[in-house]
Short mmCIF file of C-alpha atoms and ligand atoms in Angstrom, two decimals:
data_model
loop_
_atom_site.label_atom_id
_atom_site.label_comp_id
_atom_site.label_asym_id
_atom_site.label_seq_id
_atom_site.Cartn_x
_atom_site.Cartn_y
_atom_site.Cartn_z
CA MET X 1 -37.20 -21.27 0.69
CA ARG X 2 -38.73 -24.61 -0.26
CA ASN X 3 -41.65 -24.52 -2.65
CA GLY X 4 -44.08 -27.40 -3.16
CA GLU X 5 -42.85 -30.82 -2.03
CA VAL X 6 -46.52 -31.45 -1.14
CA SER X 7 -46.50 -29.29 2.02
CA TYR X 8 -44.49 -28.05 4.95
CA TRP X 9 -46.57 -30.34 7.15
CA TRP X 10 -45.35 -33.42 5.30
CA GLN X 11 -41.76 -32.26 5.12
CA ALA X 12 -41.80 -31.54 8.86
CA ARG X 13 -42.97 -35.03 9.79
CA GLY X 14 -41.32 -36.85 6.88
CA VAL X 15 -43.17 -38.50 4.01
CA PRO X 16 -43.63 -42.16 5.00
CA PRO X 17 -42.62 -45.08 2.80
CA ARG X 18 -45.33 -45.99 0.29
CA ARG X 19 -47.76 -48.72 1.19
CA PRO X 20 -48.18 -51.46 -1.42
CA SER X 21 -50.33 -50.92 -4.51
CA LEU X 22 -53.37 -53.00 -5.33
CA PRO X 23 -51.88 -56.30 -6.54
CA GLY X 24 -54.85 -57.28 -8.76
CA GLY X 25 -58.62 -57.60 -8.85
CA ALA X 26 -60.19 -57.99 -5.41
CA ASP X 27 -63.54 -58.25 -3.64
CA ALA X 28 -64.64 -56.18 -0.66
CA ASP X 29 -67.78 -55.15 1.17
CA VAL X 30 -66.93 -51.46 0.80
CA CYS X 31 -64.44 -49.83 -1.56
CA ILE X 32 -63.39 -46.25 -0.82
CA VAL X 33 -61.62 -44.14 -3.44
CA GLY X 34 -59.26 -41.56 -1.91
CA ALA X 35 -57.33 -41.64 1.35
CA GLY X 36 -57.81 -38.16 2.74
CA TYR X 37 -59.88 -37.32 5.80
CA THR X 38 -63.19 -38.23 4.11
CA GLY X 39 -62.11 -41.68 2.98
CA LEU X 40 -60.21 -42.51 6.15
CA TRP X 41 -62.87 -41.27 8.60
CA THR X 42 -65.48 -43.27 6.67
CA ALA X 43 -63.31 -46.38 6.90
CA TYR X 44 -62.67 -45.70 10.60
CA TYR X 45 -66.33 -45.47 11.60
CA LEU X 46 -67.41 -48.37 9.37
CA LYS X 47 -64.78 -50.66 10.85
CA ARG X 48 -65.61 -49.66 14.40
CA ALA X 49 -69.31 -50.28 13.84
CA ASP X 50 -68.74 -53.60 12.09
CA PRO X 51 -65.22 -55.03 12.51
CA GLY X 52 -66.05 -57.87 10.15
CA LEU X 53 -66.47 -55.58 7.12
CA ARG X 54 -63.90 -56.03 4.36
CA ILE X 55 -62.91 -52.48 3.45
CA ILE X 56 -60.48 -51.52 0.68
CA VAL X 57 -59.23 -47.94 0.29
CA LEU X 58 -57.61 -47.07 -3.04
CA GLU X 59 -55.30 -44.06 -3.12
CA GLU X 60 -53.64 -42.68 -6.23
CA SER X 61 -50.64 -41.27 -4.40
CA PHE X 62 -50.24 -41.71 -0.64
CA ALA X 63 -52.66 -41.22 2.26
CA GLY X 64 -52.84 -37.49 2.94
CA PHE X 65 -51.33 -36.42 -0.39
CA GLY X 66 -54.33 -34.17 -1.10
CA ALA X 67 -55.82 -31.27 0.83
CA SER X 68 -55.88 -33.36 4.01
CA GLY X 69 -52.08 -33.18 4.23
CA ARG X 70 -51.75 -29.57 3.09
CA ASN X 71 -54.47 -27.50 4.77
CA GLY X 72 -54.45 -24.68 7.30
CA GLY X 73 -55.15 -27.03 10.20
CA TRP X 74 -58.38 -25.38 11.30
CA VAL X 75 -60.68 -28.04 12.72
CA THR X 76 -63.53 -25.63 12.31
CA ALA X 77 -67.24 -25.92 12.98
CA ALA X 78 -67.88 -23.37 10.20
CA LEU X 79 -70.72 -24.45 7.94
CA PRO X 80 -69.45 -25.57 4.52
CA GLY X 81 -72.03 -23.63 2.56
CA SER X 82 -74.90 -21.24 2.88
CA ARG X 83 -77.54 -21.50 5.58
CA ALA X 84 -80.17 -20.15 3.21
CA ARG X 85 -79.42 -22.87 0.65
CA TYR X 86 -79.47 -25.72 3.15
CA ALA X 87 -82.69 -24.31 4.59
CA LEU X 88 -84.42 -25.16 1.28
CA HIS X 89 -84.25 -28.78 2.48
CA PRO X 90 -87.65 -30.05 3.77
CA ARG X 91 -86.31 -29.82 7.33
CA GLY X 92 -85.89 -26.06 6.87
CA ALA X 93 -84.04 -23.88 9.35
CA GLY X 94 -84.26 -26.53 12.08
CA GLY X 95 -82.24 -28.90 9.92
CA VAL X 96 -79.59 -26.22 9.38
CA ARG X 97 -79.31 -25.65 13.13
CA ASP X 98 -78.92 -29.40 13.66
CA LEU X 99 -76.15 -29.53 11.05
CA GLU X 100 -74.37 -26.61 12.72
CA ARG X 101 -74.69 -28.20 16.16
CA GLU X 102 -73.31 -31.49 14.82
CA LEU X 103 -70.37 -29.62 13.28
CA ARG X 104 -69.60 -27.95 16.62
CA GLU X 105 -69.69 -31.32 18.35
CA THR X 106 -67.46 -32.73 15.64
CA VAL X 107 -64.57 -30.53 16.80
CA ASP X 108 -64.70 -32.41 20.11
CA GLU X 109 -65.19 -35.74 18.34
CA VAL X 110 -61.95 -35.24 16.39
CA ALA X 111 -60.16 -34.39 19.66
CA ARG X 112 -61.72 -37.41 21.36
CA VAL X 113 -60.59 -39.85 18.66
CA CYS X 114 -57.09 -38.36 18.60
CA ALA X 115 -56.81 -38.89 22.36
CA ALA X 116 -58.40 -42.36 22.28
CA GLU X 117 -56.30 -43.62 19.37
CA GLY X 118 -53.04 -41.98 20.34
CA ILE X 119 -52.90 -39.65 17.33
CA ASP X 120 -50.59 -36.79 18.28
CA ALA X 121 -51.57 -34.04 15.86
CA GLY X 122 -50.79 -31.07 18.10
CA LEU X 123 -54.51 -30.45 18.54
CA VAL X 124 -55.36 -27.41 20.67
CA LYS X 125 -58.96 -26.23 20.93
CA GLY X 126 -58.41 -22.51 21.30
CA GLY X 127 -61.29 -21.26 19.19
CA SER X 128 -61.10 -19.07 16.12
CA LEU X 129 -60.62 -15.33 15.62
CA SER X 130 -62.04 -13.57 12.59
CA VAL X 131 -60.32 -10.19 12.68
CA ALA X 132 -61.23 -6.95 10.92
CA THR X 133 -58.44 -4.81 9.52
CA SER X 134 -60.51 -2.05 7.91
CA ALA X 135 -63.70 -0.15 8.70
CA ALA X 136 -65.59 -2.11 6.03
CA GLN X 137 -64.39 -5.41 7.48
CA ASP X 138 -65.39 -4.31 10.97
CA ALA X 139 -68.88 -3.40 9.75
CA ARG X 140 -69.14 -6.83 8.12
CA LEU X 141 -68.15 -8.48 11.39
CA ARG X 142 -70.91 -6.66 13.22
CA ARG X 143 -73.46 -7.56 10.55
CA GLN X 144 -72.27 -11.14 10.74
CA LEU X 145 -72.82 -11.12 14.48
CA GLU X 146 -76.38 -9.87 14.02
CA HIS X 147 -76.92 -12.61 11.45
CA GLU X 148 -75.60 -15.27 13.86
CA ARG X 149 -77.87 -13.98 16.61
CA ALA X 150 -80.86 -14.05 14.25
CA TRP X 151 -80.10 -17.75 13.68
CA GLY X 152 -80.17 -18.28 17.43
CA ASP X 153 -76.40 -18.47 18.05
CA GLY X 154 -75.67 -16.86 21.42
CA PRO X 155 -72.38 -15.79 23.02
CA LEU X 156 -71.35 -19.39 23.65
CA VAL X 157 -71.16 -19.86 19.89
CA VAL X 158 -69.81 -16.46 18.81
CA ARG X 159 -69.00 -13.13 20.39
CA TYR X 160 -67.49 -9.80 19.41
CA LEU X 161 -64.10 -8.78 20.80
CA ASP X 162 -63.17 -5.13 20.67
CA LYS X 163 -59.64 -4.01 19.88
CA ASP X 164 -58.41 -4.34 23.48
CA GLU X 165 -60.03 -7.72 24.05
CA LEU X 166 -58.47 -8.96 20.84
CA ALA X 167 -55.07 -7.60 21.89
CA GLU X 168 -55.27 -9.70 25.06
CA ARG X 169 -55.28 -12.76 22.79
CA ALA X 170 -53.05 -11.71 19.89
CA THR X 171 -51.43 -8.58 18.51
CA VAL X 172 -52.46 -8.22 14.90
CA THR X 173 -51.29 -4.99 13.32
CA GLY X 174 -54.17 -2.90 12.02
CA ALA X 175 -56.88 -5.03 13.64
CA THR X 176 -59.89 -3.15 14.98
CA GLY X 177 -61.87 -6.03 16.47
CA ALA X 178 -62.78 -9.65 15.93
CA LEU X 179 -65.46 -12.26 16.16
CA TYR X 180 -64.48 -15.13 18.42
CA TYR X 181 -65.84 -18.63 17.78
CA PRO X 182 -64.89 -21.10 20.55
CA ASP X 183 -65.60 -24.21 18.47
CA CYS X 184 -62.39 -24.56 16.53
CA ALA X 185 -59.13 -26.39 17.11
CA ARG X 186 -55.71 -26.17 15.52
CA VAL X 187 -53.94 -29.29 14.25
CA GLN X 188 -50.88 -30.32 12.28
CA PRO X 189 -52.88 -31.63 9.29
CA ALA X 190 -50.41 -34.25 8.06
CA ASP X 191 -50.00 -35.67 11.55
CA LEU X 192 -53.77 -36.07 11.73
CA VAL X 193 -54.15 -37.81 8.38
CA ALA X 194 -51.06 -39.99 8.86
CA GLY X 195 -52.24 -41.01 12.33
CA LEU X 196 -55.67 -41.83 10.99
CA ALA X 197 -54.20 -43.97 8.20
CA GLU X 198 -52.18 -45.91 10.77
CA VAL X 199 -55.24 -46.45 12.96
CA VAL X 200 -57.48 -47.72 10.14
CA THR X 201 -54.86 -50.04 8.68
CA GLY X 202 -54.18 -51.30 12.20
CA ALA X 203 -57.88 -52.12 12.45
CA GLY X 204 -57.70 -54.26 9.32
CA VAL X 205 -58.67 -51.84 6.54
CA LEU X 206 -56.67 -52.57 3.37
CA LEU X 207 -55.16 -49.31 2.12
CA TYR X 208 -53.48 -49.53 -1.28
CA GLU X 209 -51.39 -46.54 -2.31
CA GLY X 210 -50.05 -45.66 -5.75
CA THR X 211 -53.33 -47.02 -7.15
CA ARG X 212 -55.32 -44.73 -9.37
CA VAL X 213 -59.00 -45.42 -9.93
CA THR X 214 -59.84 -44.72 -13.55
CA ALA X 215 -63.60 -45.24 -13.39
CA ILE X 216 -66.29 -45.86 -10.82
CA SER X 217 -69.49 -47.73 -11.64
CA PRO X 218 -72.05 -49.61 -9.55
CA GLY X 219 -70.27 -52.50 -7.87
CA ARG X 220 -66.76 -51.67 -9.05
CA ALA X 221 -63.79 -49.34 -9.02
CA ARG X 222 -61.53 -49.77 -12.03
CA THR X 223 -57.72 -49.60 -11.78
CA ALA X 224 -54.89 -50.60 -14.10
CA ALA X 225 -54.16 -53.57 -11.80
CA GLY X 226 -57.75 -54.84 -11.92
CA ASP X 227 -61.17 -54.04 -10.53
CA VAL X 228 -62.20 -53.89 -6.91
CA ARG X 229 -65.71 -55.33 -6.76
CA ALA X 230 -67.86 -54.20 -3.85
CA PRO X 231 -71.59 -53.57 -3.30
CA TYR X 232 -70.65 -50.12 -1.99
CA VAL X 233 -68.18 -47.85 -3.77
CA LEU X 234 -67.58 -44.48 -2.15
CA ARG X 235 -65.87 -41.54 -3.84
CA ALA X 236 -63.78 -39.43 -1.45
CA THR X 237 -61.69 -37.48 -3.94
CA GLU X 238 -62.86 -33.90 -3.23
CA GLY X 239 -60.67 -31.42 -5.17
CA PHE X 240 -59.50 -34.18 -7.55
CA THR X 241 -63.01 -35.29 -8.53
CA ALA X 242 -63.01 -33.46 -11.87
CA ALA X 243 -60.41 -35.89 -13.22
CA LEU X 244 -62.81 -38.85 -12.96
CA PRO X 245 -64.95 -39.74 -16.00
CA GLY X 246 -68.33 -38.00 -15.91
CA GLN X 247 -67.39 -35.72 -13.01
CA HIS X 248 -65.72 -32.86 -14.87
CA ARG X 249 -68.26 -30.27 -13.79
CA THR X 250 -69.22 -31.63 -10.35
CA LEU X 251 -66.65 -29.90 -8.12
CA LEU X 252 -64.35 -27.07 -9.10
CA PRO X 253 -60.76 -27.68 -7.95
CA MET X 254 -60.03 -24.40 -6.15
CA ASN X 255 -56.42 -23.70 -5.19
CA SER X 256 -55.42 -22.50 -1.79
CA SER X 257 -51.83 -21.56 -1.07
CA MET X 258 -49.83 -21.37 2.12
CA ILE X 259 -46.52 -20.11 3.49
CA VAL X 260 -44.80 -20.78 6.80
CA THR X 261 -42.22 -18.71 8.63
CA GLY X 262 -39.11 -20.02 10.31
CA PRO X 263 -39.40 -20.55 14.07
CA LEU X 264 -40.09 -17.22 15.81
CA SER X 265 -37.93 -16.10 18.73
CA ASP X 266 -39.32 -15.96 22.26
CA ALA X 267 -39.22 -12.16 22.02
CA ALA X 268 -41.31 -12.23 18.85
CA TRP X 269 -43.87 -14.50 20.46
CA LYS X 270 -43.94 -12.24 23.49
CA SER X 271 -44.85 -9.30 21.30
CA ILE X 272 -47.52 -11.22 19.37
CA GLY X 273 -49.01 -13.19 22.26
CA TRP X 274 -51.37 -15.73 20.68
CA ASP X 275 -50.81 -18.11 23.59
CA GLY X 276 -54.30 -19.61 23.14
CA CYS X 277 -53.37 -20.92 19.66
CA GLU X 278 -56.67 -19.66 18.23
CA THR X 279 -56.91 -20.08 14.48
CA LEU X 280 -56.95 -16.62 12.94
CA GLY X 281 -58.39 -15.23 9.73
CA ASP X 282 -59.51 -11.88 8.39
CA GLU X 283 -62.74 -10.54 6.92
CA ALA X 284 -61.31 -9.67 3.51
CA HIS X 285 -63.24 -10.92 0.48
CA ALA X 286 -60.14 -12.87 -0.62
CA TYR X 287 -59.53 -13.80 2.98
CA MET X 288 -56.41 -15.10 4.74
CA TYR X 289 -56.22 -17.82 7.39
CA ALA X 290 -53.43 -18.64 9.81
CA GLN X 291 -52.36 -20.72 12.75
CA ARG X 292 -49.62 -20.62 15.35
CA THR X 293 -47.96 -23.95 14.73
CA ALA X 294 -46.98 -26.43 17.42
CA ASP X 295 -43.34 -25.86 16.45
CA GLY X 296 -43.47 -22.09 17.00
CA ARG X 297 -44.03 -20.70 13.50
CA ILE X 298 -46.88 -18.94 11.74
CA ALA X 299 -48.48 -20.77 8.84
CA LEU X 300 -50.64 -18.47 6.72
CA GLY X 301 -52.76 -19.15 3.68
CA GLY X 302 -54.86 -17.40 1.08
CA ARG X 303 -56.25 -17.83 -2.38
CA GLY X 304 -53.27 -17.10 -4.69
CA ILE X 305 -54.05 -18.13 -8.25
CA PRO X 306 -57.54 -19.47 -7.68
CA TYR X 307 -58.10 -21.97 -10.46
CA ARG X 308 -56.34 -23.64 -13.38
CA PHE X 309 -58.03 -23.73 -16.79
CA GLY X 310 -59.89 -26.97 -17.49
CA SER X 311 -59.91 -27.95 -13.80
CA GLY X 312 -56.18 -28.61 -13.99
CA LEU X 313 -54.50 -30.03 -10.91
CA ASP X 314 -51.06 -29.49 -9.50
CA HIS X 315 -48.86 -32.38 -8.45
CA ASP X 316 -46.38 -31.37 -5.85
CA GLY X 317 -48.02 -28.17 -4.56
CA ALA X 318 -45.50 -25.68 -5.99
CA ILE X 319 -46.84 -22.11 -6.16
CA ALA X 320 -46.05 -19.06 -8.27
CA ALA X 321 -43.54 -16.49 -7.01
CA CYS X 322 -46.24 -13.79 -7.16
CA THR X 323 -48.42 -15.80 -4.75
CA VAL X 324 -45.52 -16.23 -2.32
CA ALA X 325 -44.92 -12.49 -2.48
CA GLN X 326 -48.61 -11.70 -1.99
CA LEU X 327 -48.93 -13.97 1.06
CA GLY X 328 -45.61 -12.69 2.42
CA ARG X 329 -46.96 -9.12 2.27
CA ILE X 330 -50.02 -10.15 4.29
CA MET X 331 -47.78 -11.90 6.84
CA ARG X 332 -45.54 -8.84 7.29
CA ARG X 333 -48.47 -6.45 7.41
CA MET X 334 -50.30 -8.37 10.14
CA PHE X 335 -47.26 -9.71 12.01
CA PRO X 336 -44.29 -7.42 11.23
CA VAL X 337 -41.95 -9.22 13.65
CA THR X 338 -42.05 -12.32 11.46
CA ALA X 339 -39.66 -10.55 9.06
CA GLU X 340 -36.77 -11.63 11.26
CA ALA X 341 -37.66 -15.33 10.89
CA GLY X 342 -38.18 -15.23 7.12
CA LEU X 343 -40.25 -17.68 5.11
CA GLU X 344 -39.18 -21.30 4.91
CA HIS X 345 -41.75 -23.09 2.80
CA ALA X 346 -44.63 -22.39 0.41
CA TRP X 347 -47.13 -24.86 -1.05
CA SER X 348 -50.68 -25.20 -2.30
CA GLY X 349 -53.47 -27.72 -2.63
CA VAL X 350 -56.89 -28.12 -4.18
CA LEU X 351 -60.21 -28.17 -2.39
CA GLY X 352 -63.56 -29.00 -3.93
CA VAL X 353 -66.11 -26.25 -4.56
CA PRO X 354 -69.65 -27.08 -5.74
CA ARG X 355 -71.51 -24.58 -7.92
CA ASP X 356 -73.78 -23.52 -5.02
CA TRP X 357 -70.92 -23.72 -2.46
CA CYS X 358 -72.81 -26.31 -0.38
CA ALA X 359 -71.31 -29.67 0.58
CA THR X 360 -72.95 -33.03 -0.04
CA VAL X 361 -73.03 -36.44 1.60
CA MET X 362 -74.66 -38.85 -0.82
CA MET X 363 -75.52 -42.53 -0.83
CA ASP X 364 -77.69 -44.12 -3.49
CA PRO X 365 -78.98 -47.42 -2.07
CA ARG X 366 -80.03 -48.60 -5.55
CA THR X 367 -76.53 -48.44 -7.02
CA GLY X 368 -74.41 -48.62 -3.86
CA LEU X 369 -72.55 -45.52 -5.04
CA GLY X 370 -71.83 -42.79 -2.52
CA TRP X 371 -69.66 -39.76 -2.08
CA ALA X 372 -68.96 -36.82 0.18
CA GLY X 373 -67.15 -33.54 -0.36
CA GLY X 374 -67.45 -29.99 -1.63
CA TYR X 375 -66.62 -28.55 1.77
CA THR X 376 -65.45 -25.24 0.21
CA GLY X 377 -62.39 -24.90 2.42
CA HIS X 378 -64.10 -26.02 5.64
CA GLY X 379 -63.42 -29.72 5.27
CA VAL X 380 -61.29 -30.74 8.23
CA ALA X 381 -64.09 -31.22 10.76
CA ALA X 382 -66.79 -31.61 8.09
CA ALA X 383 -65.02 -34.67 6.64
CA ASN X 384 -65.28 -36.39 10.03
CA LEU X 385 -69.02 -35.71 10.20
CA ALA X 386 -69.41 -36.77 6.57
CA GLY X 387 -67.48 -39.98 7.27
CA ARG X 388 -69.67 -40.85 10.23
CA THR X 389 -72.74 -40.11 8.13
CA LEU X 390 -71.57 -42.24 5.18
CA ALA X 391 -70.87 -45.08 7.60
CA ASP X 392 -74.48 -44.93 8.86
CA LEU X 393 -75.84 -44.67 5.31
CA VAL X 394 -73.84 -47.67 4.08
CA ARG X 395 -74.95 -49.76 7.04
CA GLY X 396 -78.53 -48.62 6.49
CA VAL X 397 -78.78 -47.41 10.07
CA PRO X 398 -81.14 -44.44 10.42
CA SER X 399 -79.50 -41.89 12.72
CA PRO X 400 -79.75 -38.18 13.46
CA LEU X 401 -76.88 -37.75 10.98
CA THR X 402 -78.61 -39.36 8.01
CA THR X 403 -81.37 -36.74 7.91
CA LEU X 404 -79.11 -33.65 8.04
CA PRO X 405 -79.81 -31.26 5.17
CA TRP X 406 -76.52 -31.88 3.34
CA VAL X 407 -77.43 -35.58 2.92
CA GLY X 408 -78.60 -36.06 -0.64
CA HIS X 409 -78.04 -32.37 -1.43
CA ARG X 410 -77.69 -31.81 -5.16
CA SER X 411 -75.60 -28.89 -6.40
CA PRO X 412 -75.90 -27.65 -9.97
CA ARG X 413 -73.03 -28.42 -12.34
CA TRP X 414 -70.35 -25.87 -13.14
CA GLU X 415 -70.39 -24.01 -16.43
CA PRO X 416 -68.24 -25.43 -19.22
CA GLU X 417 -64.93 -23.75 -20.11
CA PRO X 418 -63.99 -21.05 -20.85
CA ALA X 419 -66.89 -19.58 -18.82
CA ARG X 420 -65.74 -21.41 -15.70
CA TRP X 421 -62.20 -20.07 -15.84
CA ALA X 422 -63.35 -16.54 -16.73
CA GLY X 423 -65.95 -16.54 -13.96
CA VAL X 424 -63.58 -17.68 -11.20
CA HIS X 425 -60.73 -15.39 -12.24
CA GLY X 426 -63.13 -12.47 -12.70
CA LEU X 427 -64.61 -13.14 -9.27
CA TYR X 428 -61.26 -13.05 -7.49
CA ALA X 429 -60.07 -10.03 -9.48
CA LEU X 430 -63.16 -8.20 -8.22
CA TYR X 431 -62.64 -9.40 -4.64
CA ARG X 432 -58.96 -8.38 -4.61
CA THR X 433 -59.71 -4.94 -5.96
CA ALA X 434 -62.54 -4.56 -3.45
CA ASP X 435 -60.15 -5.51 -0.63
CA ARG X 436 -57.61 -2.91 -1.80
CA LEU X 437 -60.24 -0.19 -2.02
CA GLU X 438 -61.68 -1.04 1.40
CA SER X 439 -58.22 -1.06 3.02
CA ALA X 440 -57.46 2.36 1.60
CA SER X 441 -60.75 3.86 2.75
CA ARG X 442 -62.28 4.83 6.08
CA SER X 443 -65.72 3.97 4.82
CA SER X 444 -67.53 1.13 6.54
CA ARG X 445 -69.39 0.25 3.35
CA THR X 446 -68.62 -2.96 1.52
CA SER X 447 -67.24 -2.18 -1.92
CA LEU X 448 -69.71 -2.45 -4.79
CA LEU X 449 -67.12 -4.54 -6.62
CA ALA X 450 -67.41 -7.20 -3.91
CA ARG X 451 -71.17 -7.17 -4.30
CA ALA X 452 -70.68 -7.71 -8.03
CA GLY X 453 -68.40 -10.64 -7.13
CA ASP X 454 -71.12 -12.09 -4.91
CA LEU X 455 -73.50 -11.92 -7.86
CA ILE X 456 -71.04 -13.92 -10.01
CA SER X 457 -70.42 -16.53 -7.33
CA GLY X 458 -74.15 -16.73 -6.68
CA VAL X 459 -73.66 -16.98 -2.94
CA PRO X 460 -72.88 -14.24 -0.45
CA HIS X 461 -69.68 -15.39 1.25
C1 FAD L 1 -54.24 -25.13 1.29
C2 FAD L 1 -55.53 -25.59 1.89
C3 FAD L 1 -55.92 -25.10 3.13
C4 FAD L 1 -57.10 -25.55 3.72
N1 FAD L 1 -57.38 -25.17 4.99
C5 FAD L 1 -58.44 -25.72 5.64
C6 FAD L 1 -58.63 -25.48 7.01
O1 FAD L 1 -57.81 -24.84 7.68
N2 FAD L 1 -59.74 -25.98 7.61
C7 FAD L 1 -60.65 -26.72 6.90
O2 FAD L 1 -61.66 -27.13 7.48
N3 FAD L 1 -60.45 -27.03 5.60
C8 FAD L 1 -59.35 -26.57 4.96
N4 FAD L 1 -59.10 -26.91 3.67
C9 FAD L 1 -60.00 -27.88 3.02
C10 FAD L 1 -59.76 -29.31 3.54
O3 FAD L 1 -58.38 -29.55 3.66
C11 FAD L 1 -60.39 -30.31 2.59
O4 FAD L 1 -61.74 -29.99 2.39
C12 FAD L 1 -60.33 -31.74 3.12
O5 FAD L 1 -59.01 -32.07 3.49
C13 FAD L 1 -60.84 -32.70 2.06
O6 FAD L 1 -60.56 -34.01 2.46
P1 FAD L 1 -60.88 -35.17 1.43
O7 FAD L 1 -60.45 -36.42 2.07
O8 FAD L 1 -62.30 -35.08 1.01
O9 FAD L 1 -60.00 -34.84 0.15
P2 FAD L 1 -58.41 -34.92 -0.04
O10 FAD L 1 -57.69 -34.73 1.22
O11 FAD L 1 -58.07 -34.01 -1.17
O12 FAD L 1 -58.18 -36.41 -0.45
C14 FAD L 1 -58.55 -36.93 -1.69
C15 FAD L 1 -57.61 -38.08 -1.98
O13 FAD L 1 -58.09 -38.79 -3.12
C16 FAD L 1 -56.98 -39.19 -3.89
N5 FAD L 1 -57.47 -39.41 -5.24
C17 FAD L 1 -57.94 -38.48 -6.09
N6 FAD L 1 -58.33 -39.05 -7.25
C18 FAD L 1 -58.11 -40.37 -7.11
C19 FAD L 1 -58.29 -41.50 -7.97
N7 FAD L 1 -58.81 -41.35 -9.21
N8 FAD L 1 -57.95 -42.74 -7.53
C20 FAD L 1 -57.44 -42.89 -6.27
N9 FAD L 1 -57.23 -41.85 -5.43
C21 FAD L 1 -57.57 -40.62 -5.84
C22 FAD L 1 -56.01 -38.04 -3.77
O14 FAD L 1 -54.67 -38.43 -4.08
C23 FAD L 1 -56.20 -37.62 -2.32
O15 FAD L 1 -55.28 -38.24 -1.46
C24 FAD L 1 -57.95 -26.48 3.03
C25 FAD L 1 -57.57 -26.94 1.78
C26 FAD L 1 -56.38 -26.52 1.21
C27 FAD L 1 -55.98 -27.06 -0.13
#
C-alpha cells in the first residue's frame, strides 16, 4: 500500500511538471499567495471580470499540493461554521440564510464552470448522505432535522431517509437511517484543482510554483527571489497559514487522513449499490466521510492524529500505521465487501480551523491585504464562494456576496502551546471514547463525554 506521496488523487492523474518559479522582483495589480481552490478561484473570477488585471499567484510547492489536491471530494453546501455565531453579525439570521443559499448555489456554480471550461473532474451531483450507525447517532440525526426545519430548511434542502429508503441508495452495514442533502457533488479533487490552474494560466494569470512567500505586508509579498509588489495581496494558504510570520495562532492546521480501496468488482458494487454517487458520512463525533470514486473505488477519510504540536505541518501526506488501521476498520465495518479489494493508498492533509470554527473572507481596503479560509473541512465549495467574494471586494464592487456574514468575520486567536495541543488531543480523545460508548449502547442519548468535548471546542459540532 502506498502511503503519502501527496494523495491518491495526484498519483492517479500524475503529478504535472513544475511550472517555473518567480524569476525575480515583479509588479502586479493583485498578488495571491497559495494556489489551492481559494487562490485559483479568486484569480479566475478576477480575470474574468477584468481581463486586463495583472495577477501573480505564488505557490510554495505546486498548484493543488495542499488540501485542494487531497480532500474527500465533497463539493458540499454545508456551512463552514456555526449558524449561531454567524447570526451575531448585524444581518442576523437573515444573513445566515443568505450565506447558506449562496453555498447551495455554489455547488451548481462549480459544476457550471467545470462544464464551461472543459474541466473533467468526474463531478456528479448526487447529494449527500449523513448516516446513523447507532441509536445515539440516529437521535442526533432527528434533532438535526428539527434544527434544520427551525431554520426554515424544508425537504428540498434536507430530508430523513429511514433504513429501507437508505438501502435503496446504498447498503451501509449497521446503518439505521440517514439525512439526505441534495446540494452536494462528488469530484476528483486533484482533477478539479489541476483543471482550474490550467484555465487561469490560459487566461493570462502568472502562476509561479516552487516559490515560498516568507512575509506578507501591505503592497508586497516577500520571496527569496525578490518581492512581488501589488496594491492587493491576498493570502490563500488555509491550513499552512500558521507558518507565516504573525499568523501562528490564526488558523489551527487540523489533519484529516484518507484511505482508498482497490477497484471493487461488479459483484461488490451490486451488493453496495451507491449508484447515485452520493457523498456519504456518519454522525459520529469523530466522523468519517467517503465517496464512490469515478474509477470504482471507495475513498474514506477521518480525523486520525488530529494535530501536530506547534502547528507542525506534514510534507508528503504520509500517515501513521495506527491511522491506516483505524480507517481500515471503519471501511470494513461499513462496507465489508471492500475486504476483497484491499487498501491501495493512504494520505493526509491539513485544513484550517479558526478558534470559533467559522470561516472568514476579509479585505482591508486601507492596506490592500485580504484573505479567505478557515472552512473547517467544508472548503471545496466554500472556496469558490470565497473566491468570487474576494474578487468583488478587490474590485470594490458592492454585491450580494460582499455583505454575507462571513465577510470581515473575526475569529479569536488560538491558545498558545502547550494548551493548544492538549486541548485538541483531549477533545478528540473524548470524542473517540464517546463514539465507542455510543456504538456499544442501545441508548439514544449522546454521551456526556461528547458534551464535555463540545465544551472544550466551544462550538457544538
Ligand atoms: C484530507 C482532507 C479531506 C477534506 N475533505 C473535504 C471535503 O470532502 N469537502 C470539503 O468541502 N472540504 C474538504 N476538506 C477541506 C478543503 O479541502 C480545504 O478547505 C480547501 O481545499 C482549502 O483550499 P485552500 O485553497 O484555501 O487551501 P489549500 O488547498 O491548502 O492551498 C493552500 C496552498 O498555499 C500554499 N502555500 C502555503 N504557504 C505558502 C507560502 N508561504 N508561500 C506560497 N504558497 C504557500 C500551499 O502549498 C497550498 O498549495 C478536506 C481537507 C483535507 C485535508
